[in-house]
């Protein structure tokens, strides 16, 4: 019985130590998600104005630009998947990977060859384990992405879409990331970045009621302006997606660690109750042994007196 009590006490100490770790991770994730939310909010005005400028150039001129013109028979598509470098975030990574797999299956069903670009060690590990080809991977910055990171990710993608498919380029660029909706809700989302769908872009950049949009002059030409603006547009969209994914990951980690902390607390209560029961049984057994010994001693003494 004493050995069983020691086992319970050892497990209580172990679970208590784990509870302290998960509680600390929950608090860290909570502080990081607030910072990530602020960065998302700060990046939105720039992305909105850039989207309006791209829309103005694309719709206000007759320029045929490769980044705004649909290919007649698209045969290759690039898919950028955003995951995290670390786990302990519930279904965050698996949901993004599943969304990318659904998108890949749909594109392949349309007869397109899919070229995969992966951000985050979790996504890279998933593809490597299944021996799937990765064009390029990017790791080490998913918790706190910067605009420089977004430019690094965007560079090979822009190069690929500006290159002819016969020379290894792609006709389309898609992105899969986790959209931050709220602290409790994060949704795996897919979107086509290039070629631009001008109707969708115009809807995104739709002015608010009473807002007056600026007029644009294109110097030296609309094509040159598109050459300069569209790469920035891709970078800003990827940067926003990285920030959304970072905020979603921290929110998912916070939720997962809170659940782990609560479960640890319940387990400690259960183990404490079992330890108390074992202790009570041990005390009862000791009392029984004392009473039995005293009774046997009394019987032996009475027998000797006779």
mmCIF file of C-alpha atoms in Angstrom:
data_model
loop_
_atom_site.group_PDB
_atom_site.id
_atom_site.type_symbol
_atom_site.label_atom_id
_atom_site.label_comp_id
_atom_site.label_asym_id
_atom_site.label_seq_id
_atom_site.Cartn_x
_atom_site.Cartn_y
_atom_site.Cartn_z
ATOM 1 C CA UNK A 1 0.000 0.000 0.000
ATOM 2 C CA UNK A 2 2.860 2.397 0.767
ATOM 3 C CA UNK A 3 4.379 1.761 -2.657
ATOM 4 C CA UNK A 4 1.077 2.684 -4.343
ATOM 5 C CA UNK A 5 0.908 5.947 -2.370
ATOM 6 C CA UNK A 6 4.442 6.835 -3.489
ATOM 7 C CA UNK A 7 3.445 6.226 -7.109
ATOM 8 C CA UNK A 8 0.489 8.614 -6.787
ATOM 9 C CA UNK A 9 2.621 11.315 -5.156
ATOM 10 C CA UNK A 10 5.275 10.991 -7.876
ATOM 11 C CA UNK A 11 2.643 11.344 -10.607
ATOM 12 C CA UNK A 12 1.110 14.377 -8.869
ATOM 13 C CA UNK A 13 4.519 16.094 -8.809
ATOM 14 C CA UNK A 14 5.069 15.250 -12.480
ATOM 15 C CA UNK A 15 1.650 16.524 -13.597
ATOM 16 C CA UNK A 16 2.039 19.665 -11.458
ATOM 17 C CA UNK A 17 5.331 20.462 -13.195
ATOM 18 C CA UNK A 18 3.668 19.941 -16.589
ATOM 19 C CA UNK A 19 0.782 22.199 -15.556
ATOM 20 C CA UNK A 20 3.215 25.021 -14.728
ATOM 21 C CA UNK A 21 4.823 24.675 -18.179
ATOM 22 C CA UNK A 22 1.515 24.670 -20.090
ATOM 23 C CA UNK A 23 0.257 27.640 -18.059
ATOM 24 C CA UNK A 24 3.413 29.606 -18.896
ATOM 25 C CA UNK A 25 3.061 28.702 -22.600
ATOM 26 C CA UNK A 26 -0.580 29.809 -22.525
ATOM 27 C CA UNK A 27 0.396 33.226 -21.144
ATOM 28 C CA UNK A 28 3.209 33.645 -23.679
ATOM 29 C CA UNK A 29 0.898 32.753 -26.571
ATOM 30 C CA UNK A 30 -1.728 35.205 -25.281
ATOM 31 C CA UNK A 31 0.786 38.065 -25.298
ATOM 32 C CA UNK A 32 2.083 37.150 -28.756
ATOM 33 C CA UNK A 33 -1.352 36.924 -30.353
ATOM 34 C CA UNK A 34 -2.125 40.501 -29.247
ATOM 35 C CA UNK A 35 1.079 41.732 -30.910
ATOM 36 C CA UNK A 36 0.289 39.772 -34.070
ATOM 37 C CA UNK A 37 -3.233 41.261 -34.189
ATOM 38 C CA UNK A 38 -1.775 44.756 -34.011
ATOM 39 C CA UNK A 39 0.578 44.005 -36.902
ATOM 40 C CA UNK A 40 -2.316 42.682 -39.002
ATOM 41 C CA UNK A 41 -4.286 45.869 -38.318
ATOM 42 C CA UNK A 42 -1.255 48.030 -39.132
ATOM 43 C CA UNK A 43 -0.620 46.278 -42.469
ATOM 44 C CA UNK A 44 -4.220 46.552 -43.685
ATOM 45 C CA UNK A 45 -4.244 50.254 -44.789
ATOM 46 C CA UNK A 46 -1.106 49.813 -46.899
ATOM 47 C CA UNK A 47 -2.467 46.667 -48.538
ATOM 48 C CA UNK A 48 -5.814 48.366 -49.226
ATOM 49 C CA UNK A 49 -4.282 51.434 -50.871
ATOM 50 C CA UNK A 50 -1.884 49.298 -52.893
ATOM 51 C CA UNK A 51 -4.796 47.168 -54.072
ATOM 52 C CA UNK A 52 -6.643 50.306 -55.170
ATOM 53 C CA UNK A 53 -3.610 51.536 -57.088
ATOM 54 C CA UNK A 54 -3.198 48.191 -58.868
ATOM 55 C CA UNK A 55 -6.907 48.164 -59.726
ATOM 56 C CA UNK A 56 -6.712 51.709 -61.077
ATOM 57 C CA UNK A 57 -3.793 50.882 -63.352
ATOM 58 C CA UNK A 58 -5.249 47.586 -64.548
ATOM 59 C CA UNK A 59 -8.739 48.947 -65.245
ATOM 60 C CA UNK A 60 -7.726 52.436 -66.381
ATOM 61 C CA UNK A 61 -5.491 51.287 -69.214
ATOM 62 C CA UNK A 62 -5.513 48.817 -72.072
ATOM 63 C CA UNK A 63 -2.174 47.322 -71.056
ATOM 64 C CA UNK A 64 -1.890 43.544 -71.367
ATOM 65 C CA UNK A 65 0.336 42.560 -68.493
ATOM 66 C CA UNK A 66 1.327 38.951 -67.727
ATOM 67 C CA UNK A 67 0.378 39.393 -64.071
ATOM 68 C CA UNK A 68 -3.164 40.506 -64.882
ATOM 69 C CA UNK A 69 -3.867 38.469 -68.016
ATOM 70 C CA UNK A 70 -5.292 34.959 -67.854
ATOM 71 C CA UNK A 71 -3.379 32.282 -69.738
ATOM 72 C CA UNK A 72 -5.400 30.706 -72.534
ATOM 73 C CA UNK A 73 -4.560 27.150 -71.453
ATOM 74 C CA UNK A 74 -2.983 27.197 -67.978
ATOM 75 C CA UNK A 75 -0.926 24.078 -67.349
ATOM 76 C CA UNK A 76 1.114 24.822 -64.202
ATOM 77 C CA UNK A 77 0.094 26.372 -60.896
ATOM 78 C CA UNK A 78 2.157 27.306 -57.849
ATOM 79 C CA UNK A 79 0.673 26.702 -54.401
ATOM 80 C CA UNK A 80 2.184 28.498 -51.401
ATOM 81 C CA UNK A 81 1.326 26.771 -48.111
ATOM 82 C CA UNK A 82 1.808 28.637 -44.827
ATOM 83 C CA UNK A 83 2.348 26.485 -41.718
ATOM 84 C CA UNK A 84 4.299 27.046 -38.494
ATOM 85 C CA UNK A 85 7.780 26.095 -37.363
ATOM 86 C CA UNK A 86 6.486 24.697 -34.070
ATOM 87 C CA UNK A 87 3.658 22.441 -32.964
ATOM 88 C CA UNK A 88 1.575 22.443 -29.771
ATOM 89 C CA UNK A 89 -1.151 24.337 -31.636
ATOM 90 C CA UNK A 90 -3.932 21.784 -31.908
ATOM 91 C CA UNK A 91 -5.172 21.247 -35.465
ATOM 92 C CA UNK A 92 -3.661 24.502 -36.791
ATOM 93 C CA UNK A 93 -1.087 22.906 -39.109
ATOM 94 C CA UNK A 94 -3.146 19.874 -40.094
ATOM 95 C CA UNK A 95 -6.081 22.057 -41.185
ATOM 96 C CA UNK A 96 -3.832 24.206 -43.395
ATOM 97 C CA UNK A 97 -2.190 21.116 -44.902
ATOM 98 C CA UNK A 98 -5.583 19.523 -45.601
ATOM 99 C CA UNK A 99 -6.767 22.719 -47.306
ATOM 100 C CA UNK A 100 -3.618 22.691 -49.490
ATOM 101 C CA UNK A 101 -4.192 19.047 -50.378
ATOM 102 C CA UNK A 102 -7.792 19.780 -51.401
ATOM 103 C CA UNK A 103 -6.623 22.704 -53.543
ATOM 104 C CA UNK A 104 -3.892 20.559 -55.105
ATOM 105 C CA UNK A 105 -6.382 17.808 -55.925
ATOM 106 C CA UNK A 106 -8.741 20.339 -57.529
ATOM 107 C CA UNK A 107 -5.991 21.919 -59.643
ATOM 108 C CA UNK A 108 -4.705 18.519 -60.723
ATOM 109 C CA UNK A 109 -8.297 17.580 -61.607
ATOM 110 C CA UNK A 110 -8.281 20.590 -63.945
ATOM 111 C CA UNK A 111 -5.219 19.158 -65.672
ATOM 112 C CA UNK A 112 -2.659 21.491 -64.076
ATOM 113 C CA UNK A 113 0.709 20.512 -62.683
ATOM 114 C CA UNK A 114 1.089 21.794 -59.124
ATOM 115 C CA UNK A 115 4.382 23.269 -57.883
ATOM 116 C CA UNK A 116 4.559 23.434 -54.085
ATOM 117 C CA UNK A 117 6.193 26.189 -52.015
ATOM 118 C CA UNK A 118 6.130 25.660 -48.237
ATOM 119 C CA UNK A 119 6.574 28.046 -45.303
ATOM 120 C CA UNK A 120 7.148 26.463 -41.881
ATOM 121 C CA UNK A 121 8.932 23.352 -40.642
ATOM 122 C CA UNK A 122 5.681 21.476 -40.000
ATOM 123 C CA UNK A 123 4.604 21.702 -43.616
ATOM 124 C CA UNK A 124 8.089 20.858 -44.873
ATOM 125 C CA UNK A 125 8.249 17.800 -42.588
ATOM 126 C CA UNK A 126 4.814 16.649 -43.773
ATOM 127 C CA UNK A 127 5.798 16.820 -47.448
ATOM 128 C CA UNK A 128 9.251 15.307 -46.905
ATOM 129 C CA UNK A 129 7.810 12.376 -44.920
ATOM 130 C CA UNK A 130 5.483 11.608 -47.825
ATOM 131 C CA UNK A 131 8.308 12.169 -50.346
ATOM 132 C CA UNK A 132 6.485 14.968 -52.155
ATOM 133 C CA UNK A 133 8.503 17.376 -54.229
ATOM 134 C CA UNK A 134 8.939 20.918 -52.876
ATOM 135 C CA UNK A 135 10.107 23.701 -55.188
ATOM 136 C CA UNK A 136 11.302 25.902 -52.304
ATOM 137 C CA UNK A 137 10.819 26.018 -48.542
ATOM 138 C CA UNK A 138 11.160 28.821 -45.984
ATOM 139 C CA UNK A 139 11.553 28.330 -42.225
ATOM 140 C CA UNK A 140 12.598 30.111 -39.054
ATOM 141 C CA UNK A 141 10.309 33.168 -38.985
ATOM 142 C CA UNK A 142 6.699 31.989 -38.722
ATOM 143 C CA UNK A 143 6.170 33.179 -35.118
ATOM 144 C CA UNK A 144 7.109 36.809 -35.879
ATOM 145 C CA UNK A 145 7.278 37.366 -39.660
ATOM 146 C CA UNK A 146 8.620 40.630 -41.071
ATOM 147 C CA UNK A 147 8.151 42.319 -44.430
ATOM 148 C CA UNK A 148 11.670 41.206 -45.359
ATOM 149 C CA UNK A 149 10.534 37.608 -44.850
ATOM 150 C CA UNK A 150 7.535 38.237 -47.108
ATOM 151 C CA UNK A 151 9.830 39.624 -49.821
ATOM 152 C CA UNK A 152 12.049 36.558 -49.545
ATOM 153 C CA UNK A 153 9.039 34.277 -49.993
ATOM 154 C CA UNK A 154 7.530 36.350 -52.812
ATOM 155 C CA UNK A 155 10.704 36.645 -54.924
ATOM 156 C CA UNK A 156 10.791 33.083 -56.385
ATOM 157 C CA UNK A 157 7.021 33.100 -56.854
ATOM 158 C CA UNK A 158 7.047 36.327 -58.859
ATOM 159 C CA UNK A 159 9.963 35.014 -60.895
ATOM 160 C CA UNK A 160 8.073 31.785 -61.573
ATOM 161 C CA UNK A 161 4.935 33.527 -62.858
ATOM 162 C CA UNK A 162 6.987 35.887 -65.050
ATOM 163 C CA UNK A 163 8.742 32.892 -66.627
ATOM 164 C CA UNK A 164 7.286 30.905 -69.506
ATOM 165 C CA UNK A 165 5.875 27.535 -68.459
ATOM 166 C CA UNK A 166 8.100 25.809 -71.006
ATOM 167 C CA UNK A 167 11.090 27.164 -69.083
ATOM 168 C CA UNK A 168 9.810 26.095 -65.667
ATOM 169 C CA UNK A 169 7.417 28.950 -64.915
ATOM 170 C CA UNK A 170 3.798 28.832 -63.771
ATOM 171 C CA UNK A 171 0.514 30.284 -65.013
ATOM 172 C CA UNK A 172 -1.161 30.779 -61.631
ATOM 173 C CA UNK A 173 -0.216 31.503 -58.030
ATOM 174 C CA UNK A 174 -2.371 30.289 -55.152
ATOM 175 C CA UNK A 175 -1.858 30.710 -51.406
ATOM 176 C CA UNK A 176 -3.165 28.623 -48.491
ATOM 177 C CA UNK A 177 -3.027 30.182 -45.037
ATOM 178 C CA UNK A 178 -5.004 30.345 -41.787
ATOM 179 C CA UNK A 179 -7.209 33.415 -41.481
ATOM 180 C CA UNK A 180 -7.511 34.921 -38.011
ATOM 181 C CA UNK A 181 -11.218 35.491 -37.352
ATOM 182 C CA UNK A 182 -11.216 35.716 -33.558
ATOM 183 C CA UNK A 183 -9.429 34.292 -30.530
ATOM 184 C CA UNK A 184 -11.659 31.229 -30.771
ATOM 185 C CA UNK A 185 -11.958 30.888 -34.545
ATOM 186 C CA UNK A 186 -9.211 30.460 -37.131
ATOM 187 C CA UNK A 187 -10.042 29.219 -40.619
ATOM 188 C CA UNK A 188 -7.802 27.585 -43.218
ATOM 189 C CA UNK A 189 -8.277 29.692 -46.365
ATOM 190 C CA UNK A 190 -7.166 29.509 -49.975
ATOM 191 C CA UNK A 191 -6.901 32.377 -52.453
ATOM 192 C CA UNK A 192 -5.549 32.981 -55.941
ATOM 193 C CA UNK A 193 -3.038 35.823 -55.964
ATOM 194 C CA UNK A 194 -2.066 35.827 -59.641
ATOM 195 C CA UNK A 195 -3.240 36.423 -62.275
ATOM 196 C CA UNK A 196 -5.337 39.097 -60.609
ATOM 197 C CA UNK A 197 -9.096 38.760 -60.844
ATOM 198 C CA UNK A 198 -9.892 42.436 -61.359
ATOM 199 C CA UNK A 199 -13.528 42.018 -60.280
ATOM 200 C CA UNK A 200 -12.493 40.487 -56.947
ATOM 201 C CA UNK A 201 -9.707 43.020 -56.413
ATOM 202 C CA UNK A 202 -12.052 45.891 -57.171
ATOM 203 C CA UNK A 203 -14.525 44.529 -54.632
ATOM 204 C CA UNK A 204 -11.796 44.261 -51.975
ATOM 205 C CA UNK A 205 -10.737 47.863 -52.639
ATOM 206 C CA UNK A 206 -14.294 49.197 -52.808
ATOM 207 C CA UNK A 207 -14.409 52.649 -51.183
ATOM 208 C CA UNK A 208 -16.480 53.273 -48.094
ATOM 209 C CA UNK A 209 -19.599 55.402 -48.294
ATOM 210 C CA UNK A 210 -18.698 59.041 -48.863
ATOM 211 C CA UNK A 211 -15.029 58.266 -49.545
ATOM 212 C CA UNK A 212 -13.484 59.918 -52.621
ATOM 213 C CA UNK A 213 -10.878 57.924 -54.475
ATOM 214 C CA UNK A 214 -7.778 59.669 -55.876
ATOM 215 C CA UNK A 215 -7.072 60.044 -59.563
ATOM 216 C CA UNK A 216 -3.919 58.446 -60.923
ATOM 217 C CA UNK A 217 -1.467 59.500 -63.623
ATOM 218 C CA UNK A 218 0.731 56.722 -65.015
ATOM 219 C CA UNK A 219 4.363 57.722 -65.523
ATOM 220 C CA UNK A 220 6.285 56.728 -67.556
ATOM 221 C CA UNK A 221 3.613 54.190 -68.694
ATOM 222 C CA UNK A 222 0.899 51.934 -67.302
ATOM 223 C CA UNK A 223 2.988 48.856 -68.066
ATOM 224 C CA UNK A 224 5.984 50.214 -66.147
ATOM 225 C CA UNK A 225 3.722 51.084 -63.230
ATOM 226 C CA UNK A 226 2.312 47.533 -63.234
ATOM 227 C CA UNK A 227 5.843 46.158 -63.322
ATOM 228 C CA UNK A 228 6.585 48.114 -60.144
ATOM 229 C CA UNK A 229 3.251 47.743 -58.346
ATOM 230 C CA UNK A 230 2.334 44.110 -58.838
ATOM 231 C CA UNK A 231 5.380 42.631 -57.099
ATOM 232 C CA UNK A 232 4.643 44.931 -54.150
ATOM 233 C CA UNK A 233 1.050 43.763 -54.260
ATOM 234 C CA UNK A 234 2.138 40.121 -54.030
ATOM 235 C CA UNK A 235 4.564 40.918 -51.200
ATOM 236 C CA UNK A 236 1.896 42.782 -49.233
ATOM 237 C CA UNK A 237 -0.623 39.967 -49.660
ATOM 238 C CA UNK A 238 1.912 37.357 -48.567
ATOM 239 C CA UNK A 239 2.971 39.532 -45.628
ATOM 240 C CA UNK A 240 -0.640 39.904 -44.524
ATOM 241 C CA UNK A 241 -1.156 36.139 -44.857
ATOM 242 C CA UNK A 242 1.995 35.486 -42.785
ATOM 243 C CA UNK A 243 0.712 37.814 -40.063
ATOM 244 C CA UNK A 244 -2.728 36.190 -40.160
ATOM 245 C CA UNK A 245 -1.147 32.751 -39.844
ATOM 246 C CA UNK A 246 1.091 33.894 -36.983
ATOM 247 C CA UNK A 247 -1.868 35.330 -35.071
ATOM 248 C CA UNK A 248 -3.887 32.179 -35.742
ATOM 249 C CA UNK A 249 -1.056 29.954 -34.573
ATOM 250 C CA UNK A 250 -0.625 31.845 -31.303
ATOM 251 C CA UNK A 251 -4.385 31.768 -30.695
ATOM 252 C CA UNK A 252 -4.447 28.017 -31.386
ATOM 253 C CA UNK A 253 -1.479 27.492 -29.053
ATOM 254 C CA UNK A 254 -3.169 29.512 -26.329
ATOM 255 C CA UNK A 255 -6.337 27.447 -26.668
ATOM 256 C CA UNK A 256 -4.444 24.149 -26.725
ATOM 257 C CA UNK A 257 -2.314 25.081 -23.706
ATOM 258 C CA UNK A 258 -5.376 26.239 -21.756
ATOM 259 C CA UNK A 259 -7.007 22.890 -22.464
ATOM 260 C CA UNK A 260 -3.833 21.072 -21.387
ATOM 261 C CA UNK A 261 -3.652 23.148 -18.182
ATOM 262 C CA UNK A 262 -7.286 22.415 -17.354
ATOM 263 C CA UNK A 263 -6.783 18.697 -18.030
ATOM 264 C CA UNK A 264 -3.689 18.680 -15.817
ATOM 265 C CA UNK A 265 -5.681 20.299 -13.004
ATOM 266 C CA UNK A 266 -8.411 17.669 -13.296
ATOM 267 C CA UNK A 267 -5.820 14.886 -13.340
ATOM 268 C CA UNK A 268 -4.155 16.306 -10.210
ATOM 269 C CA UNK A 269 -7.529 16.316 -8.431
ATOM 270 C CA UNK A 270 -8.141 12.687 -9.444
ATOM 271 C CA UNK A 271 -4.668 11.574 -8.366
ATOM 272 C CA UNK A 272 -4.992 13.463 -5.079
ATOM 273 C CA UNK A 273 -8.277 11.709 -4.367
ATOM 274 C CA UNK A 274 -6.740 8.318 -5.176
ATOM 275 C CA UNK A 275 -3.714 9.138 -3.008
ATOM 276 C CA UNK A 276 -6.005 10.063 -0.116
ATOM 277 C CA UNK A 277 -7.922 6.817 -0.539
ATOM 278 C CA UNK A 278 -4.669 4.855 -0.566
ATOM 279 C CA UNK A 279 -3.500 6.689 2.547
ATOM 280 C CA UNK A 280 -6.793 6.020 4.320
ATOM 281 C CA UNK A 281 -6.587 2.344 3.385
ATOM 282 C CA UNK A 282 -3.030 2.232 4.692
ATOM 283 C CA UNK A 283 -4.055 3.865 7.993
ATOM 284 C CA UNK A 284 -7.021 1.489 8.310
ATOM 285 C CA UNK A 285 -4.760 -1.481 7.712
ATOM 286 C CA UNK A 286 -2.269 -0.221 10.314
ATOM 287 C CA UNK A 287 -5.058 0.245 12.879
ATOM 288 C CA UNK A 288 -6.381 -3.215 12.120
ATOM 289 C CA UNK A 289 -2.924 -4.677 12.592
ATOM 290 C CA UNK A 290 -2.478 -2.809 15.904
ATOM 291 C CA UNK A 291 -5.903 -3.905 17.152
ATOM 292 C CA UNK A 292 -5.261 -7.458 16.038
ATOM 293 C CA UNK A 293 -1.842 -7.488 17.703
ATOM 294 C CA UNK A 294 -3.250 -6.050 20.931
ATOM 295 C CA UNK A 295 -6.054 -8.630 20.920
ATOM 296 C CA UNK A 296 -3.609 -11.462 20.343
ATOM 297 C CA UNK A 297 -1.362 -10.178 23.128
ATOM 298 C CA UNK A 298 -4.344 -9.927 25.494
ATOM 299 C CA UNK A 299 -5.400 -13.486 24.676
ATOM 300 C CA UNK A 300 -1.850 -14.734 25.222
ATOM 301 C CA UNK A 301 -1.611 -12.911 28.567
ATOM 302 C CA UNK A 302 -4.960 -14.290 29.715
ATOM 303 C CA UNK A 303 -3.892 -17.814 28.806
ATOM 304 C CA UNK A 304 -0.632 -17.561 30.804
ATOM 305 C CA UNK A 305 -2.522 -16.273 33.860
ATOM 306 C CA UNK A 306 -4.640 -19.393 33.847
#
